[in-house]
Short mmCIF file of C-alpha atoms in Angstrom, two decimals:
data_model
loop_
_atom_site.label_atom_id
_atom_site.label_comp_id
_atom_site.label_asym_id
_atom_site.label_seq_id
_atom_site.Cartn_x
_atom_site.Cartn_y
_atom_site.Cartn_z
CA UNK G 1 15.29 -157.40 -2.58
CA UNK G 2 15.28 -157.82 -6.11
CA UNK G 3 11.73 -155.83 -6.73
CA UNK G 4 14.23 -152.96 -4.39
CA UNK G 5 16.97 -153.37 -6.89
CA UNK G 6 15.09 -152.99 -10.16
CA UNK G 7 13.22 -149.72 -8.96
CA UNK G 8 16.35 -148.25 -7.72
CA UNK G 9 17.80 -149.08 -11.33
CA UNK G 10 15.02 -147.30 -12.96
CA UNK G 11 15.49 -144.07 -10.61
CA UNK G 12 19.64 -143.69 -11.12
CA UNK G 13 19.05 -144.34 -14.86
CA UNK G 14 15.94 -141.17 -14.98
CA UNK G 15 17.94 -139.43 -12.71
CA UNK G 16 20.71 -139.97 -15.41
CA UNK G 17 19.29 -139.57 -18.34
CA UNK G 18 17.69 -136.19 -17.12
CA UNK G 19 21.35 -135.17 -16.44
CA UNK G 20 22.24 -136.23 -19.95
CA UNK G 21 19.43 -134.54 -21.60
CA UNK G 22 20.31 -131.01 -19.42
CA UNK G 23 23.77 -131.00 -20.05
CA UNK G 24 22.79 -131.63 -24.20
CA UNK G 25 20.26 -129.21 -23.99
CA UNK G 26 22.43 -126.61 -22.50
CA UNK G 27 24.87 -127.07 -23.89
CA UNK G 28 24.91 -128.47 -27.32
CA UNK G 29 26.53 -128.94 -29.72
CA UNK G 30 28.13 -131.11 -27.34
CA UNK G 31 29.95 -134.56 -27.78
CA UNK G 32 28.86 -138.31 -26.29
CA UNK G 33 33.01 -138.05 -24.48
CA UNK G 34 32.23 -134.12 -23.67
CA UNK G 35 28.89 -135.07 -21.94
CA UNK G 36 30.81 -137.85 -20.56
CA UNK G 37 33.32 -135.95 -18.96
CA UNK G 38 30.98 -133.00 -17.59
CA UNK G 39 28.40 -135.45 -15.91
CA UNK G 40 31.02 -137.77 -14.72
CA UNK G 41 29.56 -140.61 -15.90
CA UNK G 42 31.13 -143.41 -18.11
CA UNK G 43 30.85 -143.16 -21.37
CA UNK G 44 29.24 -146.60 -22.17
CA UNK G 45 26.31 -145.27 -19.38
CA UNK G 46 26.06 -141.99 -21.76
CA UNK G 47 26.33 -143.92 -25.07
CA UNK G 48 23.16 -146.44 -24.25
CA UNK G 49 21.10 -143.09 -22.54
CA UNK G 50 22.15 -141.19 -25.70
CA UNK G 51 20.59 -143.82 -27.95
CA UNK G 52 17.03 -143.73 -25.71
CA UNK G 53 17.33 -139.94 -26.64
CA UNK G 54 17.66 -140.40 -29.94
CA UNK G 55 14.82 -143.28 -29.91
CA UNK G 56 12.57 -140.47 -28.17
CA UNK G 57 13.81 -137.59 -31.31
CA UNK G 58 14.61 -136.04 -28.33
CA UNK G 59 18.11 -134.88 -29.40
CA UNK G 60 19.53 -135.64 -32.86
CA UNK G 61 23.22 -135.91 -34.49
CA UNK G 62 25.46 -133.37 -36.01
CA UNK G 63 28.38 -134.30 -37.23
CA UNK G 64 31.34 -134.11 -37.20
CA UNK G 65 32.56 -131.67 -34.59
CA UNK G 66 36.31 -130.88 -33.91
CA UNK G 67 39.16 -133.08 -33.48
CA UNK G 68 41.35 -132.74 -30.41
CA UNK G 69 43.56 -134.97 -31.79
CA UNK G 70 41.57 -138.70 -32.70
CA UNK G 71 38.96 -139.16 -34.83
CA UNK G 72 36.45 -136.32 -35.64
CA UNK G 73 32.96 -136.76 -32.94
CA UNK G 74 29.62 -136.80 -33.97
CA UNK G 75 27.92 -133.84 -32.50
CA UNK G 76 24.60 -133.52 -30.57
CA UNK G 77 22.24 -131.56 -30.34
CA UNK G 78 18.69 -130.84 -28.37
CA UNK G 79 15.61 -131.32 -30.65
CA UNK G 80 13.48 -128.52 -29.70
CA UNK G 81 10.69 -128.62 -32.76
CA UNK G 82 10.46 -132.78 -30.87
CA UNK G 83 7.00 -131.48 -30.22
CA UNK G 84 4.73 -128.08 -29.73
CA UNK G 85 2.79 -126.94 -26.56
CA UNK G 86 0.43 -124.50 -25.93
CA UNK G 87 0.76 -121.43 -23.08
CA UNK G 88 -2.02 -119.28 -22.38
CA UNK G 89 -2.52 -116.29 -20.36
CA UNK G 90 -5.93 -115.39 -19.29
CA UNK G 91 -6.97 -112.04 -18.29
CA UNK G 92 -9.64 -110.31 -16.64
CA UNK G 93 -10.35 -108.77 -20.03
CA UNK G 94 -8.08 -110.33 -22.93
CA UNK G 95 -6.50 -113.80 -23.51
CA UNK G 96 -3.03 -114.27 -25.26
CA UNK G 97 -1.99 -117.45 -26.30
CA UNK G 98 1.35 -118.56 -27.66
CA UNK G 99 2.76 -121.83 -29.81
CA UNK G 100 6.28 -122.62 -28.85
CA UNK G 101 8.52 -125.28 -29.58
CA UNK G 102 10.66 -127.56 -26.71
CA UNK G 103 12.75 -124.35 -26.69
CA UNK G 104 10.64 -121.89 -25.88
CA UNK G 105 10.53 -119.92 -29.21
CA UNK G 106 6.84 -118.59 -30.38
CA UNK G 107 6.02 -119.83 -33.84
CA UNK G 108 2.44 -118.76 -33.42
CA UNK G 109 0.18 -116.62 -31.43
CA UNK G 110 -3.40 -115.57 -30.89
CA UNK G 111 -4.61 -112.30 -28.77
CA UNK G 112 -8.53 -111.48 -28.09
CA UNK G 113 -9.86 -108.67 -26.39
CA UNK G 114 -13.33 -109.29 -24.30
CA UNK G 115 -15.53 -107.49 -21.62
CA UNK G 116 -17.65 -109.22 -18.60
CA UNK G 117 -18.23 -112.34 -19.98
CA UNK G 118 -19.55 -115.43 -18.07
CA UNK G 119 -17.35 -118.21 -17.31
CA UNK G 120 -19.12 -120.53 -19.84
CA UNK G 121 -18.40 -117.92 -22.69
CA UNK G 122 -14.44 -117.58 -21.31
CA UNK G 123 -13.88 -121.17 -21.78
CA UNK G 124 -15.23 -121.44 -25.11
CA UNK G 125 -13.26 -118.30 -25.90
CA UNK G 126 -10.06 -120.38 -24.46
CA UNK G 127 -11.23 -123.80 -26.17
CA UNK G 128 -11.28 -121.50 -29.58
CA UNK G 129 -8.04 -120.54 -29.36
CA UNK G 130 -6.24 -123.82 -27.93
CA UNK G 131 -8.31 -125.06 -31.83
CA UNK G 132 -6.52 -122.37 -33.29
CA UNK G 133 -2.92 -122.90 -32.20
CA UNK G 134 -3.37 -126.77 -32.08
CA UNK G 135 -4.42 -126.09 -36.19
CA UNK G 136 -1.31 -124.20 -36.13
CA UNK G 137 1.36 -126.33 -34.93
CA UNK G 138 3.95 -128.17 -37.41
CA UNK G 139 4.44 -131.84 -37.79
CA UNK G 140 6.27 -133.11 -34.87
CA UNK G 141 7.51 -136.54 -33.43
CA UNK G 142 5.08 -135.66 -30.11
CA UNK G 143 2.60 -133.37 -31.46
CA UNK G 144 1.20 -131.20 -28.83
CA UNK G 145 2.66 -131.93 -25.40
CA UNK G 146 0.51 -129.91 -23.65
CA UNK G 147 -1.22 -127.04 -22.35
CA UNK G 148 -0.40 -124.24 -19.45
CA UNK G 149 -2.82 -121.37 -18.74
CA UNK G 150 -2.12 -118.60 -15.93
CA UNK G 151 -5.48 -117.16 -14.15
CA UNK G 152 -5.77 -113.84 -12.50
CA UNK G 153 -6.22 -115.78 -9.27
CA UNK G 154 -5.66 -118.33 -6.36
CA UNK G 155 -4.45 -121.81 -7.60
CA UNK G 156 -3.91 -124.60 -5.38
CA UNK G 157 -1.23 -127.37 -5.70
CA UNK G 158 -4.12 -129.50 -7.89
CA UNK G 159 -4.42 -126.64 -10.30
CA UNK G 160 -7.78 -126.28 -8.81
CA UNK G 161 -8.57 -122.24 -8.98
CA UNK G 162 -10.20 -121.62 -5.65
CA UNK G 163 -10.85 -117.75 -5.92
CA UNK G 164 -10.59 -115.18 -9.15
CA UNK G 165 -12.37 -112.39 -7.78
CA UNK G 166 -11.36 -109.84 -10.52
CA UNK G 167 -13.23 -112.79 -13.17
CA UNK G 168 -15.93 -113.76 -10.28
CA UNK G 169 -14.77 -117.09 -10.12
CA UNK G 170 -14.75 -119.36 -7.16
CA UNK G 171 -13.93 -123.26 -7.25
CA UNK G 172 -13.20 -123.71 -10.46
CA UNK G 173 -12.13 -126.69 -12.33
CA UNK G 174 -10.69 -125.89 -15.77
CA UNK G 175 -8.42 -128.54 -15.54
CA UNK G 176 -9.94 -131.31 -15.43
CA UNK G 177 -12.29 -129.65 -18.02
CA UNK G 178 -9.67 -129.63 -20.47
CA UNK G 179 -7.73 -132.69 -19.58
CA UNK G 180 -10.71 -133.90 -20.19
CA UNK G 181 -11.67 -132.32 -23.77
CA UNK G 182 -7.99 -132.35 -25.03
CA UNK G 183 -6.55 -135.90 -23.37
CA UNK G 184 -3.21 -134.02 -22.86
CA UNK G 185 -1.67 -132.65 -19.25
CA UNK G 186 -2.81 -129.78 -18.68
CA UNK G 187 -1.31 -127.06 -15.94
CA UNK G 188 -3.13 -124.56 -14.29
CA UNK G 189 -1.04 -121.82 -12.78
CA UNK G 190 -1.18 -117.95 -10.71
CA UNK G 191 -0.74 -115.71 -14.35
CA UNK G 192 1.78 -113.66 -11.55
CA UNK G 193 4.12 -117.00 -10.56
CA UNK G 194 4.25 -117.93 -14.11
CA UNK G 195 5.32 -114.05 -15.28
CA UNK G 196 7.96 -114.63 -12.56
CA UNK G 197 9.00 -117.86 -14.13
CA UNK G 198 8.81 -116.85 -18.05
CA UNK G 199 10.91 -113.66 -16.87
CA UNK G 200 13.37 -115.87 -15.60
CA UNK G 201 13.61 -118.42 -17.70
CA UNK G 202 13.03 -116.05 -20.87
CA UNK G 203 13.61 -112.23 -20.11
CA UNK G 204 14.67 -109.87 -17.31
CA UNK G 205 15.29 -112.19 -14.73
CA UNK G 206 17.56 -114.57 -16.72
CA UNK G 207 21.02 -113.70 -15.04
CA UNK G 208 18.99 -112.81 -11.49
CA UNK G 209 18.34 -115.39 -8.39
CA UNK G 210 15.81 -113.17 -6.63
CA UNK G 211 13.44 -111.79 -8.28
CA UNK G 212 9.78 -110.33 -7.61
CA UNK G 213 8.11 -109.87 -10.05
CA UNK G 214 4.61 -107.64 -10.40
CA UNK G 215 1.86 -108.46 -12.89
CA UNK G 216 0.23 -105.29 -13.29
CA UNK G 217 -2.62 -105.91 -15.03
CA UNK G 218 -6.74 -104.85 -14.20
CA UNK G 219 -5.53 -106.43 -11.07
CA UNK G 220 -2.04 -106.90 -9.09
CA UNK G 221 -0.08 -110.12 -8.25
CA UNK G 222 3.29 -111.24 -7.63
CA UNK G 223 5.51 -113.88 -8.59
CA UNK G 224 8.52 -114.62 -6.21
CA UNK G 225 11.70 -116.68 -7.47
CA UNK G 226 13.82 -117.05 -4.20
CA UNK G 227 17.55 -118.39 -4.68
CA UNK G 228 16.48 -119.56 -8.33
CA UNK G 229 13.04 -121.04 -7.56
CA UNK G 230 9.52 -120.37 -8.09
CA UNK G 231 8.52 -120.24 -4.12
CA UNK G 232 4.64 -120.71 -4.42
CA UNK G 233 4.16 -121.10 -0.08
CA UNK G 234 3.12 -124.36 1.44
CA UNK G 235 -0.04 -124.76 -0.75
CA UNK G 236 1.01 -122.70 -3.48
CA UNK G 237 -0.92 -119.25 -2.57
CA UNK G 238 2.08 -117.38 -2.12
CA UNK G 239 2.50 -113.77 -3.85
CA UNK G 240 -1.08 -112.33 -3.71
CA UNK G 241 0.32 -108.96 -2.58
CA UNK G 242 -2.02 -106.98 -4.23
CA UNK G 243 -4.43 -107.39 -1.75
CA UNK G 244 -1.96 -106.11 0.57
CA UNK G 245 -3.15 -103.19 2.51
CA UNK G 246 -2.08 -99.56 1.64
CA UNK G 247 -5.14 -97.74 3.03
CA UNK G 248 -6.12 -98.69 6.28
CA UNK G 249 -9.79 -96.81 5.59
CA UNK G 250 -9.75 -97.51 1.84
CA UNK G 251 -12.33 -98.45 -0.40
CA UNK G 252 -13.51 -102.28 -0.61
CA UNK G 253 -11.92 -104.79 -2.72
CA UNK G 254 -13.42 -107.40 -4.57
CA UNK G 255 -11.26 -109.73 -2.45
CA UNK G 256 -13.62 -108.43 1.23
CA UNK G 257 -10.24 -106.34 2.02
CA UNK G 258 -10.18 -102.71 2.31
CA UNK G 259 -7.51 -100.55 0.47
CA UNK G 260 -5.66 -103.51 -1.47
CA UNK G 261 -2.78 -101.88 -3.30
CA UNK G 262 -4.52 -102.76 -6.72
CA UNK G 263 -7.11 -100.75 -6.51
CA UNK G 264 -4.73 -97.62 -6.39
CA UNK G 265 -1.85 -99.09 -8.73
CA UNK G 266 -3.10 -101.27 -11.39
CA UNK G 267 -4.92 -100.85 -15.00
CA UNK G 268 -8.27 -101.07 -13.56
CA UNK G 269 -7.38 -98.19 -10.83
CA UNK G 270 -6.02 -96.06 -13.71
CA UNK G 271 -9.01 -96.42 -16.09
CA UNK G 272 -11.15 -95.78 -13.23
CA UNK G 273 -9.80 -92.23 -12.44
CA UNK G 274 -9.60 -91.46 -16.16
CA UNK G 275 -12.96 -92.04 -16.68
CA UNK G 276 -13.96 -88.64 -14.53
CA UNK G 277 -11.33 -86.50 -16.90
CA UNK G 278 -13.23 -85.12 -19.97
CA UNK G 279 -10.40 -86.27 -22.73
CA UNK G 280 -11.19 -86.49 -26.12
CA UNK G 281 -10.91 -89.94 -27.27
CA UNK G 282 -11.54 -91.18 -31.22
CA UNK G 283 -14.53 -91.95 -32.45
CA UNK G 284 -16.37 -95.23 -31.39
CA UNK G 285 -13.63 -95.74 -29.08
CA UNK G 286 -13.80 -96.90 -25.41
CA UNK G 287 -11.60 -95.95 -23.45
CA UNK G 288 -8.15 -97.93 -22.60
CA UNK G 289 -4.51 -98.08 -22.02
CA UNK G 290 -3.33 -98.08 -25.32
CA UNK G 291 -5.40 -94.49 -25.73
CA UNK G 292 -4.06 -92.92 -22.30
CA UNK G 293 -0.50 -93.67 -23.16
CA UNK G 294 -1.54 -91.84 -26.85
CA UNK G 295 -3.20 -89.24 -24.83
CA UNK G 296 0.13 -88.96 -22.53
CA UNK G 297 2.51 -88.91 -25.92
CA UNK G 298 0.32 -86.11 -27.16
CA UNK G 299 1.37 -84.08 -23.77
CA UNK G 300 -1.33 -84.20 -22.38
CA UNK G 301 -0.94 -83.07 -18.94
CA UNK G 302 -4.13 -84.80 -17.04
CA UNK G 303 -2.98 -88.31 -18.28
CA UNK G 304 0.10 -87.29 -17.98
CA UNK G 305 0.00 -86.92 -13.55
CA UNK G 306 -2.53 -89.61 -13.79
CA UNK G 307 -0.07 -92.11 -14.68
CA UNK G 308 2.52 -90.29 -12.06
CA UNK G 309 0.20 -90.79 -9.67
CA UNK G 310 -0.13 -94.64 -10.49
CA UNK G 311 3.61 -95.03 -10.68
CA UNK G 312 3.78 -93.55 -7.43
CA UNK G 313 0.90 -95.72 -5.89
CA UNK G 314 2.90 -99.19 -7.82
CA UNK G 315 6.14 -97.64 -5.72
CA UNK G 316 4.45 -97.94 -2.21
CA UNK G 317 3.84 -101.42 -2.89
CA UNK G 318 7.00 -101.83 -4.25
CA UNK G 319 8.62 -100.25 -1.69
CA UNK G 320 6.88 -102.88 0.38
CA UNK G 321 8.05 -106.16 -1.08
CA UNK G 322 11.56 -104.90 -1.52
CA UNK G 323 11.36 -104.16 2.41
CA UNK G 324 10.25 -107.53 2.92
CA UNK G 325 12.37 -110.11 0.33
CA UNK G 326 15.13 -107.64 -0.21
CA UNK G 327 15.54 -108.48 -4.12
CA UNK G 328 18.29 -108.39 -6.51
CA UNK G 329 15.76 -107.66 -9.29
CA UNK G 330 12.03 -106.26 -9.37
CA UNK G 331 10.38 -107.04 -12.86
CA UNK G 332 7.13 -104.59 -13.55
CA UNK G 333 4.93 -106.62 -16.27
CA UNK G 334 1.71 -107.50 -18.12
CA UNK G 335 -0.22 -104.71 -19.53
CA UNK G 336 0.82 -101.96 -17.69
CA UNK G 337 4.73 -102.42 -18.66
CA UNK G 338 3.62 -100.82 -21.78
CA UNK G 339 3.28 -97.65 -19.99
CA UNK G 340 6.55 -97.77 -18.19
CA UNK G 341 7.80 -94.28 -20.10
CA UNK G 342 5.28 -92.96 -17.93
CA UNK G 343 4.99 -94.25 -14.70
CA UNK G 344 9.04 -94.93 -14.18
CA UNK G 345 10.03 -91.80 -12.90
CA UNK G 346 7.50 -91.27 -10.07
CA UNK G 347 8.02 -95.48 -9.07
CA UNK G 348 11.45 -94.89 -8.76
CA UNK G 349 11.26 -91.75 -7.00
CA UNK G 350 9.30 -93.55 -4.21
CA UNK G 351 11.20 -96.82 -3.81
CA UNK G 352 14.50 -94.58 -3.64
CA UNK G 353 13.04 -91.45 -0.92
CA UNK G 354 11.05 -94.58 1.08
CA UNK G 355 12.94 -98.15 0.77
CA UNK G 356 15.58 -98.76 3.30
CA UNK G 357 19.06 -97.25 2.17
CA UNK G 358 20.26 -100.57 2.86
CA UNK G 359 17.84 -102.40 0.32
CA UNK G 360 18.65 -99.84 -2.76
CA UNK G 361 22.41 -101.58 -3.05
CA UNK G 362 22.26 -102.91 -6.22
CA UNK G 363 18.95 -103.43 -6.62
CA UNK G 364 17.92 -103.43 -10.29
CA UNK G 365 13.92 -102.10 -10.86
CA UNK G 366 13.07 -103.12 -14.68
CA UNK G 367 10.12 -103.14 -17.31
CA UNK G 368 9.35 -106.52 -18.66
CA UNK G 369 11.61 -107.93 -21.76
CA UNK G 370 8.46 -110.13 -22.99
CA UNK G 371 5.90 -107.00 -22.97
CA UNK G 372 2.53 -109.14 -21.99
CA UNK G 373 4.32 -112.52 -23.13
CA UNK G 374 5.66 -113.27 -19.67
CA UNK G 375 2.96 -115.45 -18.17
CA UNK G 376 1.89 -117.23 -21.40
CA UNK G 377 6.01 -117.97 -21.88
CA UNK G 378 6.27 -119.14 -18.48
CA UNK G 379 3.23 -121.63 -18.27
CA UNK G 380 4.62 -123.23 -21.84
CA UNK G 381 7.81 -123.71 -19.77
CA UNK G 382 5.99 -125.14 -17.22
CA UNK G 383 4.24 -127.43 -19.40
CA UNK G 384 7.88 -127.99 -21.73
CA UNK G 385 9.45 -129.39 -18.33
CA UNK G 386 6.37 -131.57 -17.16
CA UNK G 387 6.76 -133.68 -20.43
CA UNK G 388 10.36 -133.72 -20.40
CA UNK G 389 10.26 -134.96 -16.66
CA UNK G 390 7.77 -138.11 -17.80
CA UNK G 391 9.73 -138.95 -21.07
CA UNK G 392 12.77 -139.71 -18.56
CA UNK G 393 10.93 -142.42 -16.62
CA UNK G 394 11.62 -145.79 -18.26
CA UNK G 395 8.73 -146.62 -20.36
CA UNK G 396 7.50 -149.73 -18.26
CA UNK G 397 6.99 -147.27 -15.46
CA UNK G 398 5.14 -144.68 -17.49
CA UNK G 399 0.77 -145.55 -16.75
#
């Protein structure tokens, strides 16, 4: 019974202090009686639980705050520069990786463009630039607390990538691989469910409970928050929508599928068509994005229906989903957000002549806040609430 006792101790007082640390966090400046008061608990439970936080430079004191009426309180506050992690997003053909503090807010990144490259030369491209923003990152009671990087891909619940087929990966285990290289936690995520998440936690999504959002990058996915949550399915393949039929007789997909909505929405489906338009293009330049949406800006009329024609094509999917989840909010990000000047009108025109009348009410469709930021934000918060989650287990429980 005892052995019972002391392990049920240890779960009411992390179950506690997590409550202690949100509310601070939240909510600060914020004093020991007004933490008190808002978590119900008594205030000699929040005074020792306020001292572990300080023990862990996990919060820290401001003083003093205003009286209402007795002696002026000492103020606290949530330490976000406590420690640095790393977020990465890998593409099919870029990386971006991003320093943040316990708060969220970038103090350094790093951005690399590359072209069909094995997967021995992606990770040392990715080892290079966790070297890079590790080099970067301030002095800091925890140092770095770890690393998140979103694939273009299937992840399972082990972080275990079982299938990138825009990258030609199968079974892959980066984890492990840099767990093993680093010695820190490491989380391996879908690039599309941590978009979702950084939009949510960071951007568009913030004052939204259901959201889809679509990574529209060389390839499509989808990240789903449902009633506030990341839903990821029952072993975490959830949102890979843009394999999702459109074309019954369509071309194949990389995936085995025939006519997956990516290959008639995304980047990869644009470039592809642009490629058979003679445009004039600078010198020693290939062609990309950034030069169709010059191209477009220039008025030129090819490029210009090109990109209606892709906003269209992202609308039938669209259309889709919102059918399906019936959404407050649909987020369009990654790369091709940056082109949303051009591919808005003819998206919304299809979601609002096709979707249900029914679905439209109040349904907001927006452009990412974060520009390409959203997945490397939202695997940083991933890894920002995996070490906040172990530093609230009493230390004789932590292995």
């Amino acid at each position: 019974m005892r052995e019972t006792r002391t392990w049920n101790h240890h779960v009411v007082k992390e179950g506690n202090k997590s409550l202690v640390l949100e509310m601070i966090k939240n909510q600060c400046p914020i004093s020991r009686a007004a933490v008190a008061s808002e978590t119900g608990l008594n205030k000699g439970t929040v005074s020792s639980l306020v001292t572990d936080l300080l023990e862990d430079h996990l919060i820290y004191e401001l003083g003093p705050g205003k009286s209402s009426g007795g002696r002026r309180p000492v103020m606290l506050l949530f330490n976000g520069a406590a420690g640095y992690t790393i977020g990465i997003d890998l593409g099919v053909n870029y990386m971006l990786g991003v320093l943040t503090d316990l708060n969220g807010n970038i103090f350094k990144q790093k951005e690399l463009s590359f072209k069909n490259l094995s997967y021995s030369e992606i990770e040392q491209k990715l080892m290079d630039v966790i070297d890079f923003l590790t080099a970067a990152a301030p002095e800091s009671p925890h140092g770095i607390i770890g690393i998140g990087v979103g694939v273009p891909g299937i992840v399972d619940k082990s972080g275990d990538i079982l299938l990138a087929p825009n990258l030609n990966w199968k079974n892959i285990n980066l984890k492990t691989v840099l767990e093993t290289k680093y010695g820190l936690p490491v989380i391996i995520e879908n690039e599309a469910n941590a978009g979702a998440y950084g939009e949510k936690r960071f951007g568009a999504g913030k004052d939204c409970e259901n959201i889809i959002y679509v990574s529209a990058g060389i390839g499509i996915g989808v990240g789903l928050i449902l009633n506030g949550f990341l839903y990821k399915g029952s072993n975490g393949f959830s949102g890979e929508l843009g394999h999702m039929t459109i074309q019954v007789d369509g071309p194949k997909c990389r995936c085995g599928n025939q006519g997956c909505w990516e290959l008639y929405a995304s980047e990869q489906a644009l470039l592809a068509k642009a490629e058979k338009l003679d445009l004039s293009l600078p010198e020693n330049e290939e062609l990309n994005l950034a030069n169709l949406v010059t191209l477009a800006d220039s008025g030129n009329q090819q490029v210009i229906e090109l990109f209606n024609e892709t906003g269209n094509y992202l609308g039938v999917g669209i259309n889709n989903i919102i059918n399906t989840f019936n959404p407050e909010q649909v987020i369009i990000g990654n790369r091709m957000a940056s082109s949303n000047k051009w591919l808005e009108e003819a998206l919304n025109k299809r979601v609002a002549s096709q979707a249900l009348w029914f679905q439209q009410s109040e349904l907001q469709i927006n452009f990412s806040e974060l520009s390409t930021l959203s997945a490397a934000l939202g695997v940083a918060a991933f890894s920002i609430e995996n070490f906040l989650s172990v530093s609230m287990q009493p230390k004789s429980l932590i292995l």
